[in-house]
Coordinates of C-alpha atoms in Angstrom, one line a residue:
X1 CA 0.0 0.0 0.0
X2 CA 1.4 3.5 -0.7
X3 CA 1.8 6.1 1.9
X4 CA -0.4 8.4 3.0
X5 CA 0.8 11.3 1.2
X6 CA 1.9 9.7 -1.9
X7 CA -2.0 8.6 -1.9
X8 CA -3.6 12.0 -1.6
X9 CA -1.1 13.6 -3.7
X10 CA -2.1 11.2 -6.6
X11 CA -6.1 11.8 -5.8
X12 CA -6.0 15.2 -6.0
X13 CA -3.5 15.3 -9.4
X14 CA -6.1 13.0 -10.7
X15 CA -8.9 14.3 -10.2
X16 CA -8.1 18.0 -10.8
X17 CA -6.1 17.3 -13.6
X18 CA -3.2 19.6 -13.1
X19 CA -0.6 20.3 -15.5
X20 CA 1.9 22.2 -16.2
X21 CA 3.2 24.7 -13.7
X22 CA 0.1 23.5 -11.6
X23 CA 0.8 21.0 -8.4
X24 CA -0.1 19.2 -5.3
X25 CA 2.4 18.3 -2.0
X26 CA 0.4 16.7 0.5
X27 CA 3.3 16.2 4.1
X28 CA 2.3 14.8 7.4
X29 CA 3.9 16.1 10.7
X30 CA 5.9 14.3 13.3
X31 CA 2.2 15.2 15.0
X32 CA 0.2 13.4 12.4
X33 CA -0.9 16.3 11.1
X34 CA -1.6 15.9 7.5
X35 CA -1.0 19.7 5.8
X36 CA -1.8 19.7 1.6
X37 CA -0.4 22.6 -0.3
X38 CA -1.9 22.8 -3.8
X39 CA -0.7 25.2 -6.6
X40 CA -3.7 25.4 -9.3
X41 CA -5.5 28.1 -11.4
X42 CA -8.6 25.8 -11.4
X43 CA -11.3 26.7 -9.1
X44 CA -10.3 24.4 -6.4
X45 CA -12.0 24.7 -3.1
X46 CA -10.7 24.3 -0.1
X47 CA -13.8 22.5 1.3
X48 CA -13.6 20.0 -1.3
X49 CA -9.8 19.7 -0.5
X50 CA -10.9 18.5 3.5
X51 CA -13.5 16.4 2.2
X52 CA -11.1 14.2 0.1
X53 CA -9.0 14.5 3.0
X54 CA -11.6 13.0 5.5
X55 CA -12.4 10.7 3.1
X56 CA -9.1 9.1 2.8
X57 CA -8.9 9.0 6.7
X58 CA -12.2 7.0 7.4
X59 CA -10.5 4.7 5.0
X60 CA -7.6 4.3 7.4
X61 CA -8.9 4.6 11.0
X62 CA -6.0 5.8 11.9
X63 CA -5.0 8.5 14.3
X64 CA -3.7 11.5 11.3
X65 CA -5.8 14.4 11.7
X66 CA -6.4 17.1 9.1
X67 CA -3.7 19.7 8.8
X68 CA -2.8 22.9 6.8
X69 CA -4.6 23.3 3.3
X70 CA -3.1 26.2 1.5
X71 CA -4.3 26.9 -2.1
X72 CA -2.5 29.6 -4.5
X73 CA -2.9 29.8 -8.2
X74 CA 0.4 29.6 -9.9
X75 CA 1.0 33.5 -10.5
X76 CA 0.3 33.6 -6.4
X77 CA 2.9 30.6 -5.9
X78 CA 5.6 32.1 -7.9
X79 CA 5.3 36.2 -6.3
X80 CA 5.2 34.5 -3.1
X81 CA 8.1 31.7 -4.1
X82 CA 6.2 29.0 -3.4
X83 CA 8.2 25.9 -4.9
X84 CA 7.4 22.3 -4.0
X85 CA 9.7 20.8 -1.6
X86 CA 11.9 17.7 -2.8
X87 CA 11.3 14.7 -1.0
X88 CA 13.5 11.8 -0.7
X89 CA 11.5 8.9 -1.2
X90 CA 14.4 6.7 1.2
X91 CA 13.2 8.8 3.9
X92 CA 10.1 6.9 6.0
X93 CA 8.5 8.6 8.9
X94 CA 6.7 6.1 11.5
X95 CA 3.1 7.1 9.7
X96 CA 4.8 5.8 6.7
X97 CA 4.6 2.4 8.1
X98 CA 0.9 2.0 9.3
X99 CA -0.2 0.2 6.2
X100 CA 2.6 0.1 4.3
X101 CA 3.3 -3.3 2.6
X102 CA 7.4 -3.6 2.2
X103 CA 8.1 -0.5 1.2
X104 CA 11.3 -0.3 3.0
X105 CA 14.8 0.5 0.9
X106 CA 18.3 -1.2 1.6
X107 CA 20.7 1.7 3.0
X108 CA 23.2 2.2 -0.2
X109 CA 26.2 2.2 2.1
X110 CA 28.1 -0.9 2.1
X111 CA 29.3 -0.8 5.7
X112 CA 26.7 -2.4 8.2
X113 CA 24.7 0.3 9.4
X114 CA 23.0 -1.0 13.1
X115 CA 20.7 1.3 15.2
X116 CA 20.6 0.5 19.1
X117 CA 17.1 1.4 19.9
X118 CA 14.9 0.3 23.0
X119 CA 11.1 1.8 23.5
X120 CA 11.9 3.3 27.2
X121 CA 15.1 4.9 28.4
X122 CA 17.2 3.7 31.4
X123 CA 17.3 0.0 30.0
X124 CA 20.9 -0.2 29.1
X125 CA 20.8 0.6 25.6
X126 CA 24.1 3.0 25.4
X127 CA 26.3 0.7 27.8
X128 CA 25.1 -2.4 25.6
X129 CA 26.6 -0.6 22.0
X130 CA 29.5 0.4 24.1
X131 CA 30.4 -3.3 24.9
X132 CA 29.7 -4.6 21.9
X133 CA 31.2 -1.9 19.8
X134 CA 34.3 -3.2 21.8
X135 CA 34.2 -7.1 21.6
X136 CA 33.9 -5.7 17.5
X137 CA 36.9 -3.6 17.7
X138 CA 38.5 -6.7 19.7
X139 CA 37.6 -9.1 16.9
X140 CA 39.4 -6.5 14.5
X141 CA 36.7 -4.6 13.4
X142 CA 36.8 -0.6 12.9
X143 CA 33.2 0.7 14.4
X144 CA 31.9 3.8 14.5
X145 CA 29.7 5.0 17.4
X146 CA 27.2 7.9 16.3
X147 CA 25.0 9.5 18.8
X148 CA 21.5 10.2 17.8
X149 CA 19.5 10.3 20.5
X150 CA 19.3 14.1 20.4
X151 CA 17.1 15.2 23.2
X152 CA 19.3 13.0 26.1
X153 CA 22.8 12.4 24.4
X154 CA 25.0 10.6 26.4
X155 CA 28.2 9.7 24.4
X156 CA 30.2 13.0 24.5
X157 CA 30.2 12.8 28.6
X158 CA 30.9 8.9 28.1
X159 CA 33.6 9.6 26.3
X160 CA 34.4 13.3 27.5
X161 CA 38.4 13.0 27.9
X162 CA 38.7 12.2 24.0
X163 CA 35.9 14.1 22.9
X164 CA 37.4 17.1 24.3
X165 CA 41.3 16.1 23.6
X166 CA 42.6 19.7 22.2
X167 CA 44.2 18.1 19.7
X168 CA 42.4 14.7 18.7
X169 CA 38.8 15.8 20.1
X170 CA 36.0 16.9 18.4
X171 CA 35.2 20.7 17.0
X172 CA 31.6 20.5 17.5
X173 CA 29.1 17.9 17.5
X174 CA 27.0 16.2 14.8
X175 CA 23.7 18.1 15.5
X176 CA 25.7 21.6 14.9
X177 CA 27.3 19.7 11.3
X178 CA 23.8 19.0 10.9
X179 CA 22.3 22.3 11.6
X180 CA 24.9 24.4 10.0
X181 CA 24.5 22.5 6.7
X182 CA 21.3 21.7 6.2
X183 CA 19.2 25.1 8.2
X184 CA 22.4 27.4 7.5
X185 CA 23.2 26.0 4.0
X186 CA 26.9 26.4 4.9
X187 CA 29.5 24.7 3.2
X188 CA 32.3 25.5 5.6
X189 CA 31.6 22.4 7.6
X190 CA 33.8 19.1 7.7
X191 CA 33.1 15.8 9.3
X192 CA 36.5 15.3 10.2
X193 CA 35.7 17.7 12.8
X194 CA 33.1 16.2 14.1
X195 CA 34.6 12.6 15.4
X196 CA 37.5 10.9 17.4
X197 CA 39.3 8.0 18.0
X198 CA 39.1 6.3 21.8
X199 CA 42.7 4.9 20.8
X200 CA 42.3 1.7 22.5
X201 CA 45.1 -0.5 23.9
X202 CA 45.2 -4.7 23.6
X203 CA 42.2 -4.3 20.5
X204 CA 43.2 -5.4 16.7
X205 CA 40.2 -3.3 15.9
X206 CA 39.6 1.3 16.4
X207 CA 36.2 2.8 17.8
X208 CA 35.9 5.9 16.7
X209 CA 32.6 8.0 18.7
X210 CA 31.0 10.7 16.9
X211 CA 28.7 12.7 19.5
X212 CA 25.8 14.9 19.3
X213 CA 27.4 17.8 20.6
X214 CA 30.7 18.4 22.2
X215 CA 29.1 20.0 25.6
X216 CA 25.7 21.1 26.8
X217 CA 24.7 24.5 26.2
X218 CA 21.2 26.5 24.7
X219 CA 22.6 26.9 21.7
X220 CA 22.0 22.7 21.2
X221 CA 18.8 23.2 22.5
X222 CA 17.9 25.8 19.8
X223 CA 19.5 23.7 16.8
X224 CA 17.5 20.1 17.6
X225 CA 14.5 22.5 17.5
X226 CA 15.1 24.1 14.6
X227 CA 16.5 20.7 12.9
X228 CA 13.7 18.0 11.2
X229 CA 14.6 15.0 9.7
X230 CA 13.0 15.4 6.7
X231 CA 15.0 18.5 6.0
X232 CA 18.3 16.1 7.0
X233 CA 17.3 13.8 4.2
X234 CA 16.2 15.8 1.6
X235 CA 20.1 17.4 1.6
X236 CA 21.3 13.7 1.5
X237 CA 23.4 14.0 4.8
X238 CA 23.8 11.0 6.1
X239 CA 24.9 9.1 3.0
X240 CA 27.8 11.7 2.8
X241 CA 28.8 11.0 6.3
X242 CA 28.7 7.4 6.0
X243 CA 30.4 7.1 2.2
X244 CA 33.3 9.4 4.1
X245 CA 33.7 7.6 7.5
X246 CA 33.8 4.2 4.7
X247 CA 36.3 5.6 2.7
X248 CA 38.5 7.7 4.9
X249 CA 38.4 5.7 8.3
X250 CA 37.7 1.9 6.9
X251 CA 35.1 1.5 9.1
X252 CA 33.7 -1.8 8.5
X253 CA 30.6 -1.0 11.2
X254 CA 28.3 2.0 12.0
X255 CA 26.2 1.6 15.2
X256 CA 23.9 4.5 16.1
X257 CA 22.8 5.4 19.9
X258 CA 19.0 5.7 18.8
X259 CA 16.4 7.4 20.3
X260 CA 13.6 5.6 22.5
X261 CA 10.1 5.9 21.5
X262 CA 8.5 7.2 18.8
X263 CA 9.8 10.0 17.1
X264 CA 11.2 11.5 14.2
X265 CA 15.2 11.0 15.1
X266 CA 14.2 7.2 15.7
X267 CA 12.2 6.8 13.1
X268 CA 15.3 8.8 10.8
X269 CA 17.3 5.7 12.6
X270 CA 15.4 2.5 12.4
X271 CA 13.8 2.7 9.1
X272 CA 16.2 4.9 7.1
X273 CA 19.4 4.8 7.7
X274 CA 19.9 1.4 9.3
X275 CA 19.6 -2.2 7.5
X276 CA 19.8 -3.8 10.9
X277 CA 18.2 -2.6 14.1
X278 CA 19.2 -4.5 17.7
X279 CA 16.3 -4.1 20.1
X280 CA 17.4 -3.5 23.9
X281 CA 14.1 -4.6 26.4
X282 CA 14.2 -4.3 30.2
X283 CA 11.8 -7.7 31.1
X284 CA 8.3 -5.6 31.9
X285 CA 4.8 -5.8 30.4
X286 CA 5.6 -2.1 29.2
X287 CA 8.9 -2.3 27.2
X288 CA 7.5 -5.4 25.5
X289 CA 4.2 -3.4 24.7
X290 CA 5.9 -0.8 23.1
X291 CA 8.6 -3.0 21.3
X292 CA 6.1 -5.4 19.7
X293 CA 4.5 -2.5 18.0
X294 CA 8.2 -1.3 16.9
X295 CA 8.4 -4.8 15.5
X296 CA 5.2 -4.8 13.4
X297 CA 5.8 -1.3 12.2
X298 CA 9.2 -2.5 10.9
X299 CA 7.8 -5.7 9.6
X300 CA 5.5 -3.5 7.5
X301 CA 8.3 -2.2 5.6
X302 CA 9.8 -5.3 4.8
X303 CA 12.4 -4.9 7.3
X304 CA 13.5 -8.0 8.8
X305 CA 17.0 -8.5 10.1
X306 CA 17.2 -7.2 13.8
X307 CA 17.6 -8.9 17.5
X308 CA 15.8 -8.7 20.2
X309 CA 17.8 -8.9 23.8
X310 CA 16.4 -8.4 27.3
X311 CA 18.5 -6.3 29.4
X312 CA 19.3 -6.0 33.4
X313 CA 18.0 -9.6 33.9
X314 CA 17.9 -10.7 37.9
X315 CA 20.5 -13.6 37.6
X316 CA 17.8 -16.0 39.4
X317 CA 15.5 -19.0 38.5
X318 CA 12.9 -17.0 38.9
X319 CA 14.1 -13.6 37.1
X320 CA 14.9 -15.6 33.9
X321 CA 11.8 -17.4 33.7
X322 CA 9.6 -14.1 34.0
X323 CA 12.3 -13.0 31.8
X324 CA 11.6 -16.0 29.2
X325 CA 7.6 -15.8 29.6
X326 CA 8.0 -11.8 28.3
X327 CA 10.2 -12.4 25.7
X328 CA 8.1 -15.2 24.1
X329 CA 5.2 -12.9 24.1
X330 CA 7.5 -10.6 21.9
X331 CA 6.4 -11.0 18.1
X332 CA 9.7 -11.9 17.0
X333 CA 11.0 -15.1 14.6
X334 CA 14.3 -15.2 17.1
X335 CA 14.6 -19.0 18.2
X336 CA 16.1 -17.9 22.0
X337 CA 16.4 -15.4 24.1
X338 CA 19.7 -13.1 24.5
X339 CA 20.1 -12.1 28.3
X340 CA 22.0 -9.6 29.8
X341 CA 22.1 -10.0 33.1
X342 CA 22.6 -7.3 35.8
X343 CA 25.8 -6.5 37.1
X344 CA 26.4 -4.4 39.8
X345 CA 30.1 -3.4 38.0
X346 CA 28.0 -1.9 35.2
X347 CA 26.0 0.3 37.8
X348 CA 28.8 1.9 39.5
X349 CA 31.4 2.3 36.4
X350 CA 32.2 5.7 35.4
X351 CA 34.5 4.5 32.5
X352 CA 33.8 3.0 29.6
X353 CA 33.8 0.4 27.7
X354 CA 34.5 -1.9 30.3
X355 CA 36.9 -4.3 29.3
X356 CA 36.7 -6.6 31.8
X357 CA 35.7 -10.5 30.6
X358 CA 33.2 -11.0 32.8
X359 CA 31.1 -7.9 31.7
X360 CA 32.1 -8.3 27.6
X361 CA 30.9 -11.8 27.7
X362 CA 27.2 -10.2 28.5
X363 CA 27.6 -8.9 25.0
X364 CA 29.2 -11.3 23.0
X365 CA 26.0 -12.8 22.1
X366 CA 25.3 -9.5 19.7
X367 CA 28.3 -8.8 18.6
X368 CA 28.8 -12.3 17.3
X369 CA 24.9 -12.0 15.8
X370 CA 26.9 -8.9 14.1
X371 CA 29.1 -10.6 13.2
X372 CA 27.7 -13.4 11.9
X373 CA 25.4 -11.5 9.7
X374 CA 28.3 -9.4 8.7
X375 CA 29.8 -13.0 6.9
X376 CA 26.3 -13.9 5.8
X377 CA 25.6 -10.3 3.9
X378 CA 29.2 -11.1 2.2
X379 CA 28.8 -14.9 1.4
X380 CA 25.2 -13.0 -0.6
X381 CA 27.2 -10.6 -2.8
X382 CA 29.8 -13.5 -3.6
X383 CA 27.1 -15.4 -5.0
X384 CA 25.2 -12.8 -6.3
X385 CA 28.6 -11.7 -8.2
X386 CA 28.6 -15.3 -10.4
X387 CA 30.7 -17.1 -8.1
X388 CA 27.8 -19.4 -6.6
X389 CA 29.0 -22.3 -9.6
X390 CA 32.6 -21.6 -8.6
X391 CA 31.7 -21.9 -4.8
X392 CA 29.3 -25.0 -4.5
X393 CA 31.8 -26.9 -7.1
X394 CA 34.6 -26.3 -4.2
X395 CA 32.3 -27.7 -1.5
X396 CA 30.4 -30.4 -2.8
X397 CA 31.0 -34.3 -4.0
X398 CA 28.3 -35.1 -5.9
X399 CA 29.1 -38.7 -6.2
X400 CA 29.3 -39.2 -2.5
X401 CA 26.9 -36.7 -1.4
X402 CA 29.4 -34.9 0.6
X403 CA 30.2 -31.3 1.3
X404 CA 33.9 -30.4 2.5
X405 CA 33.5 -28.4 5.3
X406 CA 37.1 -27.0 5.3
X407 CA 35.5 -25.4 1.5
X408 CA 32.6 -24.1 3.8
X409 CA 34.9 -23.1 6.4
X410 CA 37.0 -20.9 4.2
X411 CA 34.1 -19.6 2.0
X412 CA 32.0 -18.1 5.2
X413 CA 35.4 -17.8 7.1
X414 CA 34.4 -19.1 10.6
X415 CA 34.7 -22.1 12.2
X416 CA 32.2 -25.0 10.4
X417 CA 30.3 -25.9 13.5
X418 CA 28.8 -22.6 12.6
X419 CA 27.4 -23.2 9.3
X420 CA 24.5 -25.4 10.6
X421 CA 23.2 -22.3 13.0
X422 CA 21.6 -20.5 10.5
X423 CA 18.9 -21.3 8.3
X424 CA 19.7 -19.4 5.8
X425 CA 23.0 -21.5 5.2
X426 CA 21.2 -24.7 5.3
X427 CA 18.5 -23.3 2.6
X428 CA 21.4 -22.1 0.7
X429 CA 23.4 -25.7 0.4
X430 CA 19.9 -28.1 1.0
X431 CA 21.2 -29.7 3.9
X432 CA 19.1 -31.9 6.3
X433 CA 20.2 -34.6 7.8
X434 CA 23.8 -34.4 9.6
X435 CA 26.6 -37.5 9.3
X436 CA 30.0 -36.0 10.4
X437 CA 32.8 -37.5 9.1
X438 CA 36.7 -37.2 10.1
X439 CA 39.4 -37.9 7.2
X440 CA 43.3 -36.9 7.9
X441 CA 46.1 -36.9 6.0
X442 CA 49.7 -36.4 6.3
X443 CA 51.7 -34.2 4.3
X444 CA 55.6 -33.4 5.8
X445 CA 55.3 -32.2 8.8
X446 CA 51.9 -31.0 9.1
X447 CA 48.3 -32.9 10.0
X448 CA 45.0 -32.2 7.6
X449 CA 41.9 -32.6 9.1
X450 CA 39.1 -33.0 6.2
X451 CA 35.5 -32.6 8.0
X452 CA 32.5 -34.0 5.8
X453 CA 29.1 -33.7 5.7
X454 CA 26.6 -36.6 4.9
X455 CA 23.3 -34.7 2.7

């Protein structure tokens, strides 16, 4: 089903016929508020205008109310500069999703693009991207943190020492890039001023952290006020940001600090500039309220690749069986539940990450989901690149019905007790039915150990 506005826009072009300079831009506010602005010298009336408008809404039975409905002929429109606004059609607001039936674009960036989002705040949605982002870095990768949620950033006082490094820091945030390029129209603006590296120790891998603002003051408070999302997108922002932090930094992983709730800075997050989105819960009948209806939202849009994990669980029998009950109420095709258990450490730390084993292993469930779909999203363009032939002929002996799994093991590059975990693999290469077999051979001074799998 289309959206809303796209809907109206095409009702009233239709039915009024207009041509030419004539035309219709039908918007609906972060409020619901649907506002029409039609550009005509036909004798359009503005009553006719809200009763199409109605119309469409009974239709819907949703909660949009009737906006602005502003009607100029086109010598009016041009004295008064009236030009229709350019609209991004990757941009999709949270109204977007009500009825929409997979609408929902890939993100154009290559690099994995995750958005950390919860429905309530205080469930341990920062601290969990800052763990993971660190068992990534740890596993080599090059991640970069970006702070989002605008109205209770947290990531420049996390990180204050190297945000604020007079050399290495930060000149301003990413909501004063944002403002002064897309409200100011400015050109003297650079994202290299607008991140830092933490420079971690004993890690193969570099966070860099790219805050909403360097420190707290009105003039931030002004700027998220002026800013709106739509505006952000229209000037193509983000894809800039991301092509450059791909290019100049290597960054093999962007992982936003999203907004809770619904609003326009999440909804900018989770369905337009992420293709994954990790869900962070605390185990109550409210968060799981709220996150199911995230979850069928996204699903209307076609998008499908997220995780769910419950957050501060009670380390008890009991607390991880109330834990388990909420989580299988969540409308979600995950097979298990990914606890994090509380931890006192996390509570009373004022530095972060935390690089202690005992609190990382919380996280490695997600960062190995990351990384895991990380290998599966490259294995897809391999194939899709006319190397599938070239690939399966590797792994597969047709006349015993036998794939090598050291041909699997190098082609998805992990360990091959791994390929059976995901569904996708076992769709991909048919298998069913498992009959492990061990072959060595010797060769000099080294031992070959062939692993086989019965089909």
């Amino acid at each position: 089903m289309e959206r809303i506005w796209e809907n109206i826009e095409q009702i009233i072009q239709s039915k009024y016929q207009l041509k030419g300079d004539e035309w219709v831009q039908v918007s609906v506010s972060k409020r619901g508020k649907i506002h029409v602005t039609v550009v005509s010298d036909s004798n359009i009336k503005r009553t006719d205008i809200k009763k199409l408008l109605e119309e469409e809404l009974d239709k819907r039975s949703d909660s949009d109310q009737i906006g602005f409905i502003n009607i100029y002929s086109t010598e009016q429109a041009e004295e008064l500069h009236i030009e229709k606004i350019r609209k991004n059609d990757d941009y999709l607001s949270w109204s977007d999703t009500l009825y929409a039936d997979n609408i929902a674009k890939e993100n154009k960036t290559e690099t994995q693009v995750i958005s950390f989002y919860s429905y309530k705040g205080g469930v341990g949605r920062t601290i969990a991207l800052i763990e993971t982002a660190y068992n990534l870095a740890d596993a080599g990768k090059r991640v970069l943190l970006l702070d989002l949620d605008v109205e209770a950033p947290s990531l420049h006082n996390i990180f204050y020492d190297k945000v604020n490094d007079e050399i290495n820091g930060v000149q301003y945030g990413t909501i004063e890039y944002l403002y002064r390029k897309v409200i100011q129209g400015s050109e003297d603006v650079r994202i290299n001023d607008i991140f830092c590296s933490l420079q971690l120790k004993n890690v193969s891998g570099e966070i860099f952290v790219m805050p909403a603002l360097k420190s707290m003051n009105k003039d931030y408070v002004y700027q998220i006020e002026r800013l709106q999302t739509q505006q952000i997108q229209e000037k193509d922002v983000f894809r800039e940001i991301f092509a450059y932090v791909q290019k100049e930094l290597n960054v093999d992983i962007i992982l936003i600090d999203t907004r809770a709730g619904f609003n326009q800075w999440g909804s900018l997050s989770l369905l337009t500039l992420s293709n994954q989105v990790i869900f962070i819960a605390y185990p109550n009948n409210e968060n799981v309220e709220g996150l199911n209806m995230a979850l069928q939202l996204m699903q209307n849009i076609g998008k499908k690749r997220y995780a769910v994990a419950m957050s501060k669980v009670v380390a008890s029998e009991e607390g991880v069986k109330k834990t388990r009950s909420l989580f299988e109420g969540l409308n979600v095709a995950q097979e298990d539940l990914i606890p994090v258990y509380y931890k006192q450490e996390i509570a009373l730390s004022n530095r972060y990450p935390i690089d202690s084993v005992d609190i990382l292993v919380s996280y490695k469930e997600l960062s190995d989901y990351i990384l895991n779909n990380e290998k599966i999203e490259r294995n897809k363009k391999l194939l899709m690149n006319g190397m599938k032939e070239q690939m399966l002929g590797q792994m597969f002996i047709e006349k015993q019905r036998l794939v090598r799994f050291l041909a699997v093991e190098q082609f998805l590059n992990q360990e091959a007790n791994m390929f059976l975990k995901y569904r996708y693999r076992e769709e991909l290469f048919g298998i069913r039915n498992t009959q492990i077999k061990r072959r060595y051979k010797k060769g000099g001074m080294r031992m070959f150990q062939q692993l086989y799998i019965q089909l």
